[in-house]
Amino acid sequence: GAVRDDSSLRSVLETYRAVSIGGAILVALTFAFSVAGVVVSVHAAPQLVWFPLGAALTMALMLVLWRIGYRMLREQLAKAEMQRLEGIARAHRDALTGAFNRSYFIGELKRHVYTGAMVPMGYLQLDMDHLKAVNDGQGHAAGDAALLHLIETIRRVIPDAIIGRLGGDEFGIALIGQDNKRALGKLADRLLGELRREVKIGDRMTRLSATIGIAVAPFDAEGDVELMSRADLALYRGKKQGRAMALTYDHDMLVDDRHARSIMRELRGALLLNKIKVYYQPVYDVDGVTLRSYEALVRWHHSHRGVVLPGQFIAVAEQSDMIDRLGEAVLRQVCIDIDRLDAPVAVNVSPVQLRRPEFAERFIEMLGQAGVAGPRIAIEVTESVLMKAGGVETANLNTLRRHGVRIAIDDLGAGHASLEYLRSFAFDFIKIDRSHIAKLLKSPVDRAIVTAVCDVARALDVEVIAEGVETREQLEQLRRIGCNSVQGYLLGRPVPLAARSLMLKKQAA
Ligand code: C2E
Ligand code: CA
Ligand code: CA
């Protein structure tokens, strides 16, 4: 191909060869005449034989020199050609790792990927976990060393792979002729295992980890672009599931992905068209009569699917900043509705929102703009968030609390927070998960858990709200246990504000 022919050098060689042939003919002719001269002069004038003889010898010497020159030139040209080829190869390789660069690697994939006649191919897309942390913590030299170690490990575990560096810490690994997913999965696991071994990076012993997505051609994909995007989808899944693993692409991933994309697209429209509504569910004192507060629950009024529950779209929204916009839309609506509600309102806050450094500021700003005092609002965060809370989450919670916003721990019991652990957080309510209330009468274990939570809450001086109370018997039991408040279908379902006002009027009448 293009790499091999180099016309300029070649033509120099050809010209030299043509000139040489012309020269050689001349030399041969002169040589012949000299020999004839020698023969003639031997007979006619022997004392002059040295002239043609000298000429003949000179010619012979010239011929030899010419030949040597040609050899030397050829060698020189061959060397130049080698250097040129190496330069091209270098230009196609990443300077640090020696892997092919992105464009050349994709070219190689294109060339090899199965298109009917060629052999099948396995493709691994690898993304290093936490390289940024290495770079930030130990400097870029350490980051480079980590990448080099990664590449060496790949070469050692999969010697016959074509390796390309696709971006900063993302690599493509192609295996020609290997399309057995199970074998590829095992190979990837072995690679991850090797990476987990301790190695000295910079001046520290570290273990590296990576996430890998696997796809094969022609089974999963027809072209190079499709093959890479399928592996990338599997990789993305792996990252979401906690990294440090190899996942093999399967068709369900694509279906889920398309589903999520279409929900995301529709949600964007729903926000613009005001189809995102807020319903309110009352929370009553355990006496069953006194209203304590409301929980705001989001609903999507979908044009053909009717009222869509948050379980259908919150998780998708959490994959992007859609969750922030959704959260703001809910809070904005609550701020409008709150004057017509006769009690404080609790809004649900996703763990993703709480991780944004500017979350609390923005929240307080919105309350300020609407003229809503902090204590009229509470937020509900799930227990699992607090378990994993880092600096950002804690800072957000503290800011909110400083402005009088109260904090509820939602779904207690669904996660694994120990009651002791909960002490380290400043919060105002505990909400006991619906699953415990549902089994309250039948399961002694659940009854024990609910009782324990109520006891601890009393000791910590926080309120307990039981969720999902559906029967009078459950309410009775909760009253005996010493729970403060209850929420559930027995006392009121989530309804829009208009329906709520109507109900209150009826009660008052
Ligand atoms: P959650 O915070 O645990 O909300 C309580 C859920 O229990 C609500 O479901 C409510 O309708 C339901 N529920 C209440 N009483 C009963 C009962 O007696 N029996 C039964 N079976 N269910 C009852 P919903 O509205 O479908 O919300 C589901 C989840 O979606 C919520 O769980 C919350 O985590 C999340 N969510 C709701 N609104 C928002 C929101 O505005 N933002 C965020 N980030 N998440 C929200
Ligand atoms: Ca809640
Ligand atoms: Ca809950």
Coordinates of C-alpha atoms and ligand atoms in Angstrom, one line a residue:
G1 CA 0.0 0.0 0.0
A2 CA 0.9 3.6 0.4
V3 CA 3.5 2.8 3.0
R4 CA 5.6 0.8 0.7
D5 CA 6.0 2.8 -2.6
D6 CA 8.3 5.7 -2.5
S7 CA 8.6 7.0 -6.0
S8 CA 11.2 9.7 -5.5
L9 CA 13.9 7.4 -4.0
R10 CA 13.1 4.7 -6.5
S11 CA 13.5 7.0 -9.5
V12 CA 16.9 8.1 -8.3
L13 CA 17.9 4.4 -8.2
E14 CA 16.4 3.8 -11.7
T15 CA 18.2 6.8 -13.2
Y16 CA 21.4 5.6 -11.6
R17 CA 20.8 2.2 -13.1
A18 CA 20.1 3.6 -16.6
V19 CA 23.1 5.8 -16.5
S20 CA 25.2 2.8 -15.3
I21 CA 24.0 0.6 -18.2
G22 CA 24.9 3.4 -20.7
G23 CA 28.2 3.8 -18.9
A24 CA 28.8 0.1 -18.9
I25 CA 28.2 -0.1 -22.7
L26 CA 30.7 2.7 -23.2
V27 CA 33.2 1.0 -20.9
A28 CA 32.7 -2.3 -22.7
L29 CA 33.2 -0.6 -26.1
T30 CA 36.3 1.3 -25.0
F31 CA 37.6 -2.0 -23.4
A32 CA 37.0 -3.9 -26.7
F33 CA 38.9 -1.2 -28.6
S34 CA 41.7 -1.2 -26.1
V35 CA 42.0 -5.0 -26.3
A36 CA 42.1 -4.7 -30.1
G37 CA 44.7 -1.9 -29.7
V38 CA 46.8 -4.3 -27.5
V39 CA 46.6 -7.1 -30.1
V40 CA 47.5 -4.7 -33.0
S41 CA 50.3 -3.0 -31.1
V42 CA 51.8 -6.3 -30.0
H43 CA 52.3 -7.1 -33.7
A44 CA 53.0 -3.7 -35.1
A45 CA 54.6 -1.7 -32.3
P46 CA 55.3 -3.7 -29.1
Q47 CA 56.8 -0.7 -27.4
L48 CA 53.4 1.1 -27.5
V49 CA 51.4 -1.8 -26.0
W50 CA 51.3 0.0 -22.6
F51 CA 48.9 2.6 -23.9
P52 CA 45.9 0.4 -24.9
L53 CA 46.7 -1.9 -21.9
G54 CA 46.6 1.1 -19.5
A55 CA 43.3 2.3 -21.1
A56 CA 41.8 -1.2 -20.7
L57 CA 42.9 -1.5 -17.1
T58 CA 41.5 2.0 -16.3
M59 CA 38.2 1.0 -17.9
A60 CA 38.0 -2.2 -15.8
L61 CA 38.7 -0.2 -12.7
M62 CA 36.0 2.3 -13.6
L63 CA 33.6 -0.6 -14.0
V64 CA 34.4 -1.9 -10.6
L65 CA 34.1 1.5 -9.0
W66 CA 30.8 2.1 -10.8
R67 CA 29.5 -1.2 -9.4
I68 CA 30.6 -0.3 -5.9
G69 CA 29.0 3.1 -6.2
Y70 CA 25.7 1.5 -7.2
R71 CA 25.9 -0.9 -4.2
M72 CA 26.5 2.0 -1.8
L73 CA 23.8 4.1 -3.3
R74 CA 21.3 1.2 -3.0
E75 CA 22.2 0.6 0.7
Q76 CA 21.8 4.3 1.4
L77 CA 18.4 4.3 -0.3
A78 CA 17.3 1.2 1.6
K79 CA 18.3 2.8 4.9
A80 CA 16.4 6.0 4.1
E81 CA 13.4 3.9 3.2
M82 CA 13.5 2.0 6.5
Q83 CA 13.7 5.3 8.4
R84 CA 10.8 6.6 6.5
L85 CA 8.7 3.5 7.2
E86 CA 9.6 3.7 10.9
G87 CA 8.6 7.4 11.0
I88 CA 5.2 6.5 9.5
A89 CA 4.7 3.7 12.1
R90 CA 5.7 6.1 14.8
A91 CA 3.2 8.7 13.6
H92 CA 0.6 6.0 13.9
R93 CA 1.5 5.1 17.4
D94 CA 0.9 6.9 20.6
A95 CA 4.2 8.3 21.9
L96 CA 3.7 7.3 25.5
T97 CA 2.3 3.7 25.3
G98 CA 3.3 2.7 21.8
A99 CA -0.2 1.6 21.1
F100 CA -1.8 2.6 17.8
N101 CA -3.4 6.0 17.8
R102 CA -7.1 6.3 17.5
S103 CA -7.5 7.0 13.8
Y104 CA -5.0 4.3 12.7
F105 CA -6.5 1.8 15.1
I106 CA -10.0 2.4 13.7
G107 CA -8.5 2.0 10.3
E108 CA -7.2 -1.4 11.4
L109 CA -10.5 -2.4 12.8
K110 CA -12.3 -1.4 9.6
R111 CA -9.8 -3.5 7.6
H112 CA -10.3 -6.6 9.8
V113 CA -13.9 -6.5 11.0
Y114 CA -16.0 -9.2 9.5
T115 CA -17.9 -8.1 6.4
G116 CA -18.9 -11.5 5.0
A117 CA -15.6 -13.0 3.9
M118 CA -13.2 -12.2 6.6
V119 CA -12.6 -13.8 9.9
P120 CA -14.6 -12.9 13.0
M121 CA -13.2 -10.6 15.6
G122 CA -13.5 -10.0 19.4
Y123 CA -13.3 -6.4 20.6
L124 CA -12.6 -5.2 24.2
Q125 CA -13.0 -1.6 25.1
L126 CA -11.1 -0.7 28.3
D127 CA -11.3 2.3 30.5
M128 CA -9.0 2.8 33.4
D129 CA -10.7 3.5 36.7
H130 CA -9.6 6.5 38.7
L131 CA -6.6 7.5 36.6
K132 CA -7.6 11.1 37.4
A133 CA -7.1 10.4 41.1
V134 CA -3.5 9.1 40.3
N135 CA -2.8 12.2 38.2
D136 CA -4.2 14.6 40.8
G137 CA -2.7 12.8 43.8
Q138 CA 0.8 11.8 42.5
G139 CA 1.4 13.9 39.5
H140 CA 1.3 13.2 35.7
A141 CA 4.5 11.2 35.7
A142 CA 2.8 8.7 37.9
G143 CA -0.3 8.8 35.7
D144 CA 2.0 8.0 32.7
A145 CA 3.6 5.2 34.6
A146 CA 0.2 3.7 35.4
L147 CA -0.7 3.8 31.7
L148 CA 2.5 2.2 30.7
H149 CA 2.0 -0.6 33.2
L150 CA -1.5 -1.1 31.8
I151 CA -0.2 -1.4 28.3
E152 CA 2.5 -3.8 29.3
T153 CA 0.0 -5.9 31.2
I154 CA -2.3 -6.0 28.2
R155 CA 0.6 -7.1 25.9
R156 CA 1.6 -9.8 28.4
V157 CA -1.9 -11.3 28.8
I158 CA -3.0 -10.9 25.2
P159 CA 0.2 -11.0 23.1
D160 CA -1.5 -11.2 19.7
A161 CA -3.9 -8.3 20.2
I162 CA -4.1 -5.1 18.2
I163 CA -4.1 -2.3 20.7
G164 CA -5.2 1.3 20.2
R165 CA -5.3 4.2 22.5
L166 CA -8.7 5.8 21.9
G167 CA -8.4 8.7 24.3
G168 CA -6.8 9.6 27.6
D169 CA -7.3 6.4 29.5
E170 CA -9.4 4.5 27.1
F171 CA -8.0 1.7 25.0
G172 CA -9.4 -0.6 22.3
I173 CA -8.2 -4.2 22.0
A174 CA -9.0 -6.2 18.9
L175 CA -8.5 -10.0 18.7
I176 CA -8.7 -11.3 15.1
G177 CA -10.4 -14.6 14.8
Q178 CA -11.7 -14.8 18.4
D179 CA -15.4 -14.3 18.8
N180 CA -16.2 -16.6 21.7
K181 CA -17.8 -14.4 24.3
R182 CA -17.1 -16.7 27.2
A183 CA -13.4 -17.0 26.3
L184 CA -13.1 -13.3 25.8
G185 CA -14.8 -12.7 29.2
K186 CA -12.4 -15.0 30.9
L187 CA -9.5 -13.3 29.1
A188 CA -10.7 -9.9 30.3
D189 CA -11.1 -11.2 33.8
R190 CA -7.6 -12.5 33.8
L191 CA -6.4 -9.1 32.6
L192 CA -8.2 -7.4 35.4
G193 CA -6.8 -9.9 37.9
E194 CA -3.2 -9.1 36.7
L195 CA -3.9 -5.4 37.0
R196 CA -5.1 -5.8 40.6
R197 CA -1.6 -7.0 41.6
E198 CA 0.4 -4.5 43.6
V199 CA 2.8 -2.4 41.5
K200 CA 5.0 0.5 42.2
I201 CA 3.7 3.6 40.5
G202 CA 5.6 6.8 41.3
D203 CA 6.8 6.2 44.9
R204 CA 3.8 4.3 46.1
M205 CA 2.6 0.7 45.8
T206 CA -0.8 0.8 44.1
R207 CA -3.3 -1.6 42.5
L208 CA -4.7 -0.5 39.2
S209 CA -8.2 -1.3 38.1
A210 CA -10.2 -0.9 34.8
T211 CA -13.6 -1.5 33.4
I212 CA -14.0 -3.5 30.2
G213 CA -16.9 -3.8 27.7
I214 CA -16.8 -6.7 25.3
A215 CA -18.5 -7.2 21.9
V216 CA -17.9 -9.5 18.9
A217 CA -18.3 -9.2 15.2
P218 CA -20.2 -10.4 13.3
F219 CA -22.6 -11.6 16.0
D220 CA -23.1 -8.2 17.8
A221 CA -22.2 -5.8 15.1
E222 CA -21.7 -5.5 11.4
G223 CA -19.2 -2.7 11.1
D224 CA -16.4 -1.2 13.1
V225 CA -18.5 1.7 14.3
E226 CA -21.3 -0.5 15.6
L227 CA -18.8 -2.9 17.2
M228 CA -17.2 -0.1 19.1
S229 CA -20.4 1.4 20.2
R230 CA -21.7 -2.0 21.5
A231 CA -18.6 -2.6 23.5
D232 CA -18.9 1.0 24.8
L233 CA -22.4 0.4 25.9
A234 CA -21.3 -2.7 27.9
L235 CA -18.4 -0.6 29.3
Y236 CA -20.8 2.1 30.4
R237 CA -23.0 -0.5 32.2
G238 CA -19.9 -1.8 34.0
K239 CA -19.0 1.7 35.1
K240 CA -22.5 2.2 36.4
Q241 CA -22.4 -1.1 38.3
G242 CA -19.4 0.0 40.2
R243 CA -16.4 -0.4 37.8
A244 CA -13.5 -2.9 38.1
M245 CA -15.3 -5.5 36.0
A246 CA -15.7 -6.8 32.5
L247 CA -19.2 -7.0 31.0
T248 CA -20.2 -8.6 27.7
Y249 CA -22.6 -6.8 25.5
D250 CA -26.0 -8.3 25.0
H251 CA -29.0 -7.2 23.1
D252 CA -31.0 -6.2 26.2
M253 CA -28.5 -3.5 26.9
L254 CA -29.3 -1.8 23.6
V255 CA -33.0 -2.1 24.2
D256 CA -32.6 -0.5 27.7
D257 CA -30.4 2.2 26.3
R258 CA -32.9 3.1 23.6
H259 CA -35.7 3.0 26.2
A260 CA -33.7 5.4 28.5
R261 CA -32.9 7.7 25.6
S262 CA -36.5 7.9 24.5
I263 CA -37.7 8.6 28.1
M264 CA -35.0 11.3 28.4
R265 CA -36.2 12.9 25.2
E266 CA -39.8 12.8 26.3
L267 CA -39.0 14.1 29.7
R268 CA -37.3 17.1 28.2
G269 CA -40.5 17.9 26.4
A270 CA -42.6 17.2 29.4
L271 CA -40.7 19.8 31.4
L272 CA -41.1 22.4 28.7
L273 CA -44.8 21.7 28.4
N274 CA -45.5 21.7 32.1
K275 CA -46.5 18.0 32.2
I276 CA -44.6 17.4 35.4
K277 CA -47.0 17.7 38.2
V278 CA -46.7 17.5 42.0
Y279 CA -49.1 15.4 44.1
Y280 CA -49.4 15.7 47.9
Q281 CA -49.8 12.9 50.4
P282 CA -50.7 13.9 53.9
V283 CA -48.8 12.8 57.0
Y284 CA -51.0 12.5 60.1
D285 CA -50.3 12.3 63.8
V286 CA -50.6 8.7 65.0
D287 CA -54.0 9.8 66.5
G288 CA -55.1 9.6 62.9
V289 CA -56.8 13.0 63.0
T290 CA -54.2 15.8 63.3
L291 CA -52.5 16.8 60.0
R292 CA -48.7 17.1 60.5
S293 CA -47.2 17.7 57.0
Y294 CA -47.3 16.6 53.4
E295 CA -44.9 14.7 51.1
A296 CA -44.6 16.1 47.6
L297 CA -44.5 13.3 45.0
V298 CA -43.8 13.9 41.4
R299 CA -46.1 12.7 38.6
W300 CA -45.8 12.9 34.9
H301 CA -49.0 13.6 33.0
H302 CA -48.2 11.7 29.8
S303 CA -50.2 12.4 26.7
H304 CA -51.0 8.8 26.0
R305 CA -49.7 6.8 28.9
G306 CA -51.7 8.7 31.5
V307 CA -50.2 9.4 34.9
V308 CA -46.7 8.0 35.0
L309 CA -45.2 7.2 38.5
P310 CA -41.7 8.3 39.4
G311 CA -40.5 4.7 39.5
Q312 CA -40.7 4.8 35.7
F313 CA -38.4 7.8 35.1
I314 CA -36.5 9.0 38.2
A315 CA -33.7 6.4 37.6
V316 CA -33.3 7.5 34.0
A317 CA -33.3 11.2 34.9
E318 CA -30.6 10.5 37.5
Q319 CA -28.3 9.6 34.6
S320 CA -27.9 13.2 33.6
D321 CA -28.7 16.7 34.9
M322 CA -32.3 16.0 34.0
I323 CA -32.7 15.0 37.7
D324 CA -31.6 18.5 38.8
R325 CA -34.1 20.2 36.5
L326 CA -36.8 17.8 37.6
G327 CA -36.0 18.5 41.2
E328 CA -36.1 22.3 40.6
A329 CA -39.5 22.0 38.8
V330 CA -40.9 20.1 41.8
L331 CA -39.5 22.6 44.3
R332 CA -40.8 25.6 42.2
Q333 CA -44.3 24.1 42.2
V334 CA -44.2 23.3 45.9
C335 CA -43.2 26.9 46.6
I336 CA -46.3 28.0 44.6
D337 CA -48.6 25.5 46.2
I338 CA -47.4 25.9 49.8
D339 CA -49.6 28.9 50.7
R340 CA -52.7 26.8 49.9
L341 CA -51.5 23.9 51.9
D342 CA -52.0 24.0 55.7
A343 CA -48.8 22.3 56.8
P344 CA -45.0 22.0 56.0
V345 CA -44.1 20.1 52.9
A346 CA -41.3 17.5 52.4
V347 CA -39.7 17.1 49.0
N348 CA -37.7 14.1 47.9
V349 CA -34.1 14.7 47.0
S350 CA -32.1 12.3 44.9
P351 CA -28.6 11.2 45.9
V352 CA -27.4 12.6 42.6
Q353 CA -28.7 16.0 43.4
L354 CA -27.2 16.0 46.8
R355 CA -23.8 15.3 45.3
R356 CA -23.8 18.6 43.4
P357 CA -21.7 21.2 45.3
E358 CA -24.1 24.0 44.4
F359 CA -27.3 22.1 45.4
A360 CA -28.1 23.7 48.8
E361 CA -27.3 27.2 47.7
R362 CA -29.6 26.9 44.7
F363 CA -32.3 25.3 46.9
I364 CA -32.1 28.2 49.4
E365 CA -32.0 30.8 46.6
M366 CA -35.3 29.3 45.2
L367 CA -37.0 29.4 48.6
G368 CA -35.8 33.1 49.0
Q369 CA -37.2 34.1 45.6
A370 CA -40.5 32.5 46.4
G371 CA -40.6 34.0 49.9
V372 CA -40.9 30.6 51.6
A373 CA -39.3 30.3 55.0
G374 CA -36.9 27.3 55.5
P375 CA -38.8 25.6 58.3
R376 CA -41.8 25.2 56.0
I377 CA -39.8 22.8 53.9
A378 CA -38.2 19.5 54.7
I379 CA -36.1 17.2 52.4
E380 CA -36.2 13.5 52.4
V381 CA -32.9 11.7 51.6
T382 CA -32.5 7.9 51.6
E383 CA -30.7 6.2 54.3
S384 CA -28.2 4.7 51.8
V385 CA -27.1 8.3 50.8
L386 CA -26.1 9.0 54.4
M387 CA -24.2 5.7 54.6
K388 CA -22.0 6.8 51.7
A389 CA -22.1 10.5 52.3
G390 CA -18.9 12.4 51.6
G391 CA -17.9 16.0 52.1
V392 CA -20.2 17.5 49.4
E393 CA -23.4 15.8 50.7
T394 CA -22.6 16.7 54.3
A395 CA -21.9 20.3 53.4
N396 CA -25.2 20.5 51.4
L397 CA -27.1 19.1 54.4
N398 CA -25.5 21.5 56.8
T399 CA -26.2 24.5 54.6
L400 CA -29.9 23.5 54.3
R401 CA -30.2 23.0 58.0
R402 CA -28.6 26.3 58.8
H403 CA -31.5 27.9 56.9
G404 CA -34.0 26.0 58.9
V405 CA -34.8 23.3 56.3
R406 CA -35.4 20.0 58.1
I407 CA -34.0 16.7 57.1
A408 CA -35.8 13.3 57.0
I409 CA -34.1 10.0 56.6
D410 CA -36.2 8.2 54.1
D411 CA -36.8 4.5 53.7
L412 CA -35.1 3.5 56.9
G413 CA -34.7 -0.3 56.9
A414 CA -34.3 -0.7 53.2
G415 CA -30.6 0.0 53.4
H416 CA -28.2 -1.1 56.1
A417 CA -27.7 1.9 58.3
S418 CA -27.1 0.9 61.9
L419 CA -29.1 2.9 64.3
E420 CA -25.8 3.8 66.1
Y421 CA -24.4 5.1 62.9
L422 CA -27.3 7.4 62.4
R423 CA -26.3 9.4 65.5
S424 CA -23.5 11.0 63.6
F425 CA -25.9 12.9 61.4
A426 CA -28.1 15.8 62.3
F427 CA -31.6 15.0 61.2
D428 CA -35.2 15.7 62.3
F429 CA -37.3 12.8 61.1
I430 CA -36.9 9.1 60.4
K431 CA -39.3 7.5 57.9
I432 CA -39.7 3.8 58.3
D433 CA -39.8 1.9 55.1
R434 CA -43.2 0.6 53.8
S435 CA -41.9 -3.0 53.7
H436 CA -41.6 -3.1 57.5
I437 CA -45.1 -1.7 58.0
A438 CA -46.6 -4.2 55.6
K439 CA -45.2 -7.1 57.7
L440 CA -45.8 -5.4 61.1
L441 CA -48.6 -7.6 62.2
K442 CA -47.3 -10.9 60.9
S443 CA -43.6 -10.8 61.4
P444 CA -42.1 -10.5 64.9
V445 CA -38.8 -9.4 63.3
D446 CA -40.3 -6.5 61.6
R447 CA -42.2 -5.6 64.8
A448 CA -38.9 -5.7 66.7
I449 CA -37.2 -3.4 64.1
V450 CA -40.0 -0.8 64.2
T451 CA -40.0 -0.9 68.0
A452 CA -36.2 -0.4 68.1
V453 CA -36.3 2.5 65.7
C454 CA -39.0 4.2 67.7
D455 CA -37.0 3.7 70.9
V456 CA -33.8 5.1 69.4
A457 CA -35.7 8.0 67.9
R458 CA -37.1 8.9 71.3
A459 CA -33.6 8.8 72.8
L460 CA -32.3 11.0 70.0
D461 CA -35.4 13.3 70.2
V462 CA -36.3 12.9 66.5
E463 CA -39.8 12.1 65.1
V464 CA -40.7 8.8 63.5
I465 CA -43.0 8.6 60.5
A466 CA -44.3 5.2 59.5
E467 CA -44.9 4.9 55.7
G468 CA -47.5 2.8 53.8
V469 CA -50.0 2.4 56.6
E470 CA -53.0 0.8 54.9
T471 CA -55.1 -0.7 57.7
R472 CA -56.6 0.3 61.1
E473 CA -54.8 -2.6 62.7
Q474 CA -51.4 -1.3 61.6
L475 CA -52.3 2.2 62.9
E476 CA -53.3 0.6 66.3
Q477 CA -50.1 -1.3 66.5
L478 CA -47.9 1.8 65.6
R479 CA -49.7 3.8 68.3
R480 CA -48.9 1.1 70.9
I481 CA -45.2 1.0 69.8
G482 CA -44.9 4.8 70.2
C483 CA -44.5 5.9 66.6
N484 CA -45.2 9.7 66.1
S485 CA -46.7 10.0 62.7
V486 CA -48.2 7.9 59.9
Q487 CA -48.6 8.2 56.2
G488 CA -50.4 5.8 53.9
Y489 CA -53.5 4.9 51.8
L490 CA -55.5 4.5 55.0
L491 CA -55.4 8.2 55.7
G492 CA -54.8 9.7 52.3
R493 CA -53.4 8.9 48.9
P494 CA -51.2 11.3 46.9
V495 CA -53.5 13.7 45.1
P496 CA -53.1 17.0 43.2
L497 CA -53.5 20.2 45.1
A498 CA -57.0 20.9 43.5
A499 CA -58.4 17.6 44.8
R500 CA -56.8 18.2 48.2
S501 CA -58.4 21.6 48.6
L502 CA -61.8 20.1 47.7
M503 CA -61.4 17.4 50.3
L504 CA -60.5 19.9 53.0
K505 CA -63.5 22.0 52.2
K506 CA -65.7 19.0 52.5
Q507 CA -64.2 18.1 55.8
A508 CA -64.7 21.7 57.1
A509 CA -68.3 21.7 55.9
Ligands
C2E1 P1 -40.9 7.3 48.6 O1 -40.1 8.6 49.0 O2 -40.7 6.2 49.5 O3 -42.4 7.7 48.5 C1 -43.4 7.0 49.1 C2 -44.1 6.1 48.0 O4 -45.0 5.3 48.6 C3 -44.9 6.9 47.0 O5 -44.7 6.3 45.7 C4 -46.3 6.8 47.5 O6 -47.3 7.0 46.5 C5 -46.3 5.4 48.0 N1 -47.2 5.1 49.1 C6 -47.7 6.0 50.0 N2 -48.6 5.4 50.9 C7 -48.7 4.1 50.4 C8 -49.5 3.0 50.9 O7 -50.2 3.0 51.8 N3 -49.3 1.8 50.2 C9 -48.5 1.7 49.2 N4 -48.4 0.6 48.5 N5 -47.8 2.8 48.7 C10 -47.9 4.0 49.3 P2 -44.4 7.1 44.4 O8 -45.2 8.4 44.4 O9 -44.6 6.1 43.3 O10 -42.9 7.4 44.6 C11 -42.0 6.5 44.5 C12 -40.6 7.0 44.8 O11 -40.2 7.9 43.8 C13 -40.6 7.8 46.1 O12 -40.5 6.9 47.2 C14 -39.4 8.6 45.9 O13 -38.2 8.0 46.3 C15 -39.3 8.9 44.5 N6 -39.8 10.2 44.2 C16 -41.1 10.7 44.2 N7 -41.2 12.0 43.9 C17 -39.9 12.4 43.8 C18 -39.3 13.7 43.5 O14 -39.9 14.7 43.3 N8 -37.9 13.7 43.4 C19 -37.2 12.6 43.5 N9 -35.9 12.7 43.4 N10 -37.7 11.4 43.8 C20 -39.1 11.3 43.9
CA2 CA -40.0 10.0 50.4
CA3 CA -40.1 6.6 51.6

